[in-house]
Structure formats: C-alpha cells, structure tokens
Coordinates of C-alpha atoms in Angstrom, one line a residue:
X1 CA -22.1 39.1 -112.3
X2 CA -22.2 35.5 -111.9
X3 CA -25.6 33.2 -112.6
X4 CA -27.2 32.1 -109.3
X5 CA -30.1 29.7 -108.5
X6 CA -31.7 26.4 -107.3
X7 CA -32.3 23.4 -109.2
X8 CA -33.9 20.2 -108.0
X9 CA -33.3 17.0 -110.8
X10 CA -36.2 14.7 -110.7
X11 CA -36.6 11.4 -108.9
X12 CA -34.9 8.4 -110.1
X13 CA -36.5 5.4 -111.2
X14 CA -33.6 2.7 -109.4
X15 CA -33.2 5.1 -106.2
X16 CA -37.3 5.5 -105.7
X17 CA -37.7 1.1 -106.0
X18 CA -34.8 0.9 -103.7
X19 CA -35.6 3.9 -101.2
X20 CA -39.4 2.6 -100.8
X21 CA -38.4 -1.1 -100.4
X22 CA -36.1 -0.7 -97.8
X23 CA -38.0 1.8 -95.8
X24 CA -40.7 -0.7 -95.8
X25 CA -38.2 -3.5 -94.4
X26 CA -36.5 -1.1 -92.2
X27 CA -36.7 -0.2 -88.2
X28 CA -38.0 3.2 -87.7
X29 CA -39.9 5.8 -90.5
X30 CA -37.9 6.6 -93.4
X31 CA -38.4 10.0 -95.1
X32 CA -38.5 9.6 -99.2
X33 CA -38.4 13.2 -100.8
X34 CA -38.1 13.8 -104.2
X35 CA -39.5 10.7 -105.4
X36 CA -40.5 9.4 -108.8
X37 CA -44.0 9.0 -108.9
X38 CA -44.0 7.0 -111.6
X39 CA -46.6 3.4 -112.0
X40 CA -43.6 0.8 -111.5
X41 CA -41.9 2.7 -108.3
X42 CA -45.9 3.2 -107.0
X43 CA -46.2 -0.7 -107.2
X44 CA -43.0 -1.0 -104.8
X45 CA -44.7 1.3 -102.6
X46 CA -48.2 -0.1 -102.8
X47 CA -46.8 -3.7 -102.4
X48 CA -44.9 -2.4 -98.7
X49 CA -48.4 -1.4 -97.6
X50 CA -49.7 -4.8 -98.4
X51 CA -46.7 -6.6 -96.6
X52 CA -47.6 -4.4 -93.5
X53 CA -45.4 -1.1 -93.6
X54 CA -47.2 2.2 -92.8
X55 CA -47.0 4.5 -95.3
X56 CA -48.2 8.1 -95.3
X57 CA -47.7 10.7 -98.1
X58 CA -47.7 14.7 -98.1
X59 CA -46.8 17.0 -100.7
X60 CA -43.3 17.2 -99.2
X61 CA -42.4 13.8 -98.8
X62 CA -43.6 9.6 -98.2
X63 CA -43.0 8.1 -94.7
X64 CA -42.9 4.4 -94.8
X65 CA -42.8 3.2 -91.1
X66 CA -41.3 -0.4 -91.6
X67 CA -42.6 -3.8 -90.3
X68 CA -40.5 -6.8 -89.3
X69 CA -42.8 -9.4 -90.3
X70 CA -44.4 -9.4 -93.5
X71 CA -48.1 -10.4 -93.7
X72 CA -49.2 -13.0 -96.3
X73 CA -50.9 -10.6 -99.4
X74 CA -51.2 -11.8 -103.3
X75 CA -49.3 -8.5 -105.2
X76 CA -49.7 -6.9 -107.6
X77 CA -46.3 -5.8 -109.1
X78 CA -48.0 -3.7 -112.4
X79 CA -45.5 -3.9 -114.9
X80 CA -42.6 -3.6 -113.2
X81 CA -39.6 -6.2 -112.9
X82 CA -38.0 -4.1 -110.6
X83 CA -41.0 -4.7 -108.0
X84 CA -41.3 -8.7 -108.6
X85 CA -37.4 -9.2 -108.9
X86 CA -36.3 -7.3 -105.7
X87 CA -39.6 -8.6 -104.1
X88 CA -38.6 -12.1 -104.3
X89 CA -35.2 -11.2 -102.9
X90 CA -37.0 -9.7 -99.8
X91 CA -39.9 -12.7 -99.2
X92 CA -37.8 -15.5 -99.9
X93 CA -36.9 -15.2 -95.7
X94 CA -40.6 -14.3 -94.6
X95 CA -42.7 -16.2 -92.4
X96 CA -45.6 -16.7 -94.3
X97 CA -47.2 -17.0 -98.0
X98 CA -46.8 -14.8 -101.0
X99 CA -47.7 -14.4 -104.3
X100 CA -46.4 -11.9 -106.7
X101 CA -48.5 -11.5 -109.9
X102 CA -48.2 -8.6 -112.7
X103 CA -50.2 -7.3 -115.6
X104 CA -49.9 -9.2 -119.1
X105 CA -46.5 -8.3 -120.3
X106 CA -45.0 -9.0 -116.9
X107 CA -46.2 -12.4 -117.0
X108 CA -44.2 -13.0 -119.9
X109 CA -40.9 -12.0 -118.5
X110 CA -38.5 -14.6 -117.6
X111 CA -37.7 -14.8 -113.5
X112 CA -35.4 -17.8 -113.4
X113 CA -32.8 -15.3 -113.4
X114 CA -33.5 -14.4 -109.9
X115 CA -35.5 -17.9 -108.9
X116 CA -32.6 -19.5 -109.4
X117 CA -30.3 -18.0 -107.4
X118 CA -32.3 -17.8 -104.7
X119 CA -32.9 -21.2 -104.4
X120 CA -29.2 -21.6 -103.5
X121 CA -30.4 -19.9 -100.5
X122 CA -33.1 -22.6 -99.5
X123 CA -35.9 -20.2 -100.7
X124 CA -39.1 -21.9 -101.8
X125 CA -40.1 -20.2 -104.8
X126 CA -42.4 -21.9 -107.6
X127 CA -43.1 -20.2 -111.1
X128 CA -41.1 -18.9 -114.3
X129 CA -43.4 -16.1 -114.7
X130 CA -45.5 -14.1 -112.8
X131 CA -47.4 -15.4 -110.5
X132 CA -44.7 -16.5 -108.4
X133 CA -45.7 -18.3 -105.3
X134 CA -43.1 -17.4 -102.5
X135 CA -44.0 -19.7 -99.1
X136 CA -40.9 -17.8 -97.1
X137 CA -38.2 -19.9 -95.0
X138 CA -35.3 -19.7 -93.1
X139 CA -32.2 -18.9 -95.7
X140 CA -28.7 -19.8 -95.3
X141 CA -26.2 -17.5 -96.5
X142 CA -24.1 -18.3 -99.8
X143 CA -21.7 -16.8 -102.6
X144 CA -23.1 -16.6 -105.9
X145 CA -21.3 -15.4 -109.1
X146 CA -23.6 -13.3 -111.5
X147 CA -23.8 -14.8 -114.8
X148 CA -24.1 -11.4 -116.9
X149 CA -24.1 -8.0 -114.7
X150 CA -27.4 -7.5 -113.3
X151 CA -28.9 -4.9 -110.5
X152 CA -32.0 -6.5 -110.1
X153 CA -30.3 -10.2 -110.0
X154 CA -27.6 -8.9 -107.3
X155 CA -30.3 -6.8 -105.4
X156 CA -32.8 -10.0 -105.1
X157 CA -29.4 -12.0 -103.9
X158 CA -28.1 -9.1 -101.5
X159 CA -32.4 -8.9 -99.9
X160 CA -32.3 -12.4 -99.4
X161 CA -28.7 -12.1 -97.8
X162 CA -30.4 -9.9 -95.2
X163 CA -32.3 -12.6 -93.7
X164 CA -30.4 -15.5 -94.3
X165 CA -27.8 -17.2 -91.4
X166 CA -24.5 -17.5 -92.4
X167 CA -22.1 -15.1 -94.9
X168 CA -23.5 -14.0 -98.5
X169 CA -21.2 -13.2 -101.0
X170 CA -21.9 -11.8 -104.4
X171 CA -19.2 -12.0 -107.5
X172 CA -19.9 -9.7 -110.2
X173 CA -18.4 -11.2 -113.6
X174 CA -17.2 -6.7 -114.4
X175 CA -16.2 -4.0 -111.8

C-alpha cells in the first residue's frame, strides 16, 4: 500500500516580485496562482496598479492586465528592496516621472548598487536612498559586469535592457 496525496508548497517570495512585475509590463493578462501574499510582494503588486496595469484578485488567482506606458505616480515600495531595486530597472526607459519612496528602514538602504549601473544605460535617476526620482528616457543597451553576485542588481540591469536600443549584456563574476 503505497502513500498517496496532493501537496501544494507555498508562494515564493523572488517568484511572486518577479511574476507580478512582469505581468504588469507585459502584453496580454497574466494569471499568478499560488502567490505569496506577503507586505513586500503586495508593494510590487500595488506599485503595477499605480503605473497603470489592471489588476483583479479572486480567491483562485491575481490577473494583472499589463500596460505599455507607465503613468507618472510617487510609490510606495514598503520595505521592500526587491520593489525599489527591480522598479528602477523597469522606469529607467518610461516616458514620464517617478518617484519611488519606502518606509524608514528602506530609506536607509544603499541603491547606488543598482543607480549606478543603470546610469551606464543613459537612465536619469537622482537619490542614494529612497526617494529616488526616476524622470524615464530612452536607454541604450550595454554589458555590465556585476561586482559581487546580485539578483536584484542583474534583474534592475536585465528590466532596463528591455527597453533600451541596442544589445545588453550582463557578466556575472560566479556561474
């Protein structure tokens, strides 16, 4: 007699930023299930609805209808890097104004790390800390070798690469 049954693993953290950031930049209605819920992934979410995406929740599942041009809105990222980091990476191209602001303790973490190289891409992005004031513009395309292995660093560089003319390469210093 063998043991039979169904088991569902709960959401993950990276997968849930990721899955309701690009549904909000994407053509078409994506279909999240199995989310996590958490604050940080909600202020992804929330911050698509400013930019313009659609998004409807049921019990079952979020639909996020995406938009192709983001509308200028002042965010409010919580306390999550993931939000502000990946944020950046995706606004840097937009055609209007942004500003992406966070609680206490996210005002205090650094985001030259991502500032930085995104600047190598033409984006106009002023701040250390939260706030940042994004005013979006065209990007052109470039390779960028991480300094110290970083999914939030190489997400922000692969979002801007997206938008921007031209090839984007990214060198990771590790497999």
């Amino acid at each position: 007699m063998g043991l039979r049954g169904t088991v569902q693993v709960p959401g993950d953290k990276s997968m849930t930023h990721r899955a309701f950031l690009f549904g909000g930049i994407a053509k078409g209605t994506t279909h999240v299930r199995n989310a996590l819920e958490g604050a940080d992934c909600l202020a992804s979410l929330e911050a698509m609805r400013a930019l313009g995406a659609h998004v409807e929740r049921t019990a079952e599942e979020i639909r996020i209808t995406g938009t192709e041009t983001f509308q200028e809105a002042t965010i409010d990222c919580g306390n999550s890097g993931t939000t502000i980091r990946l944020l950046s990476g995706i606004l840097a191209g937009g055609q209007a104004t942004y500003v992406l602001d966070g609680d206490a303790s996210l005002r205090r973490r650094p985001m030259k790390r991502i500032t930085e190289p995104l600047a190598l891409f033409g984006a106009n992005i002023t701040g250390e800390t939260a706030p940042l004031h994004i005013a979006g513009t065209p990007l052109v395309g470039t390779t960028y070798t991480l300094p110290v292995a970083s999914a939030q660093e190489k997400s922000a560089v692969l979002l801007a690469g997206l938008q921007a003319t031209g090839e984007t390469t990214v060198i990771e210093p590790i497999l």
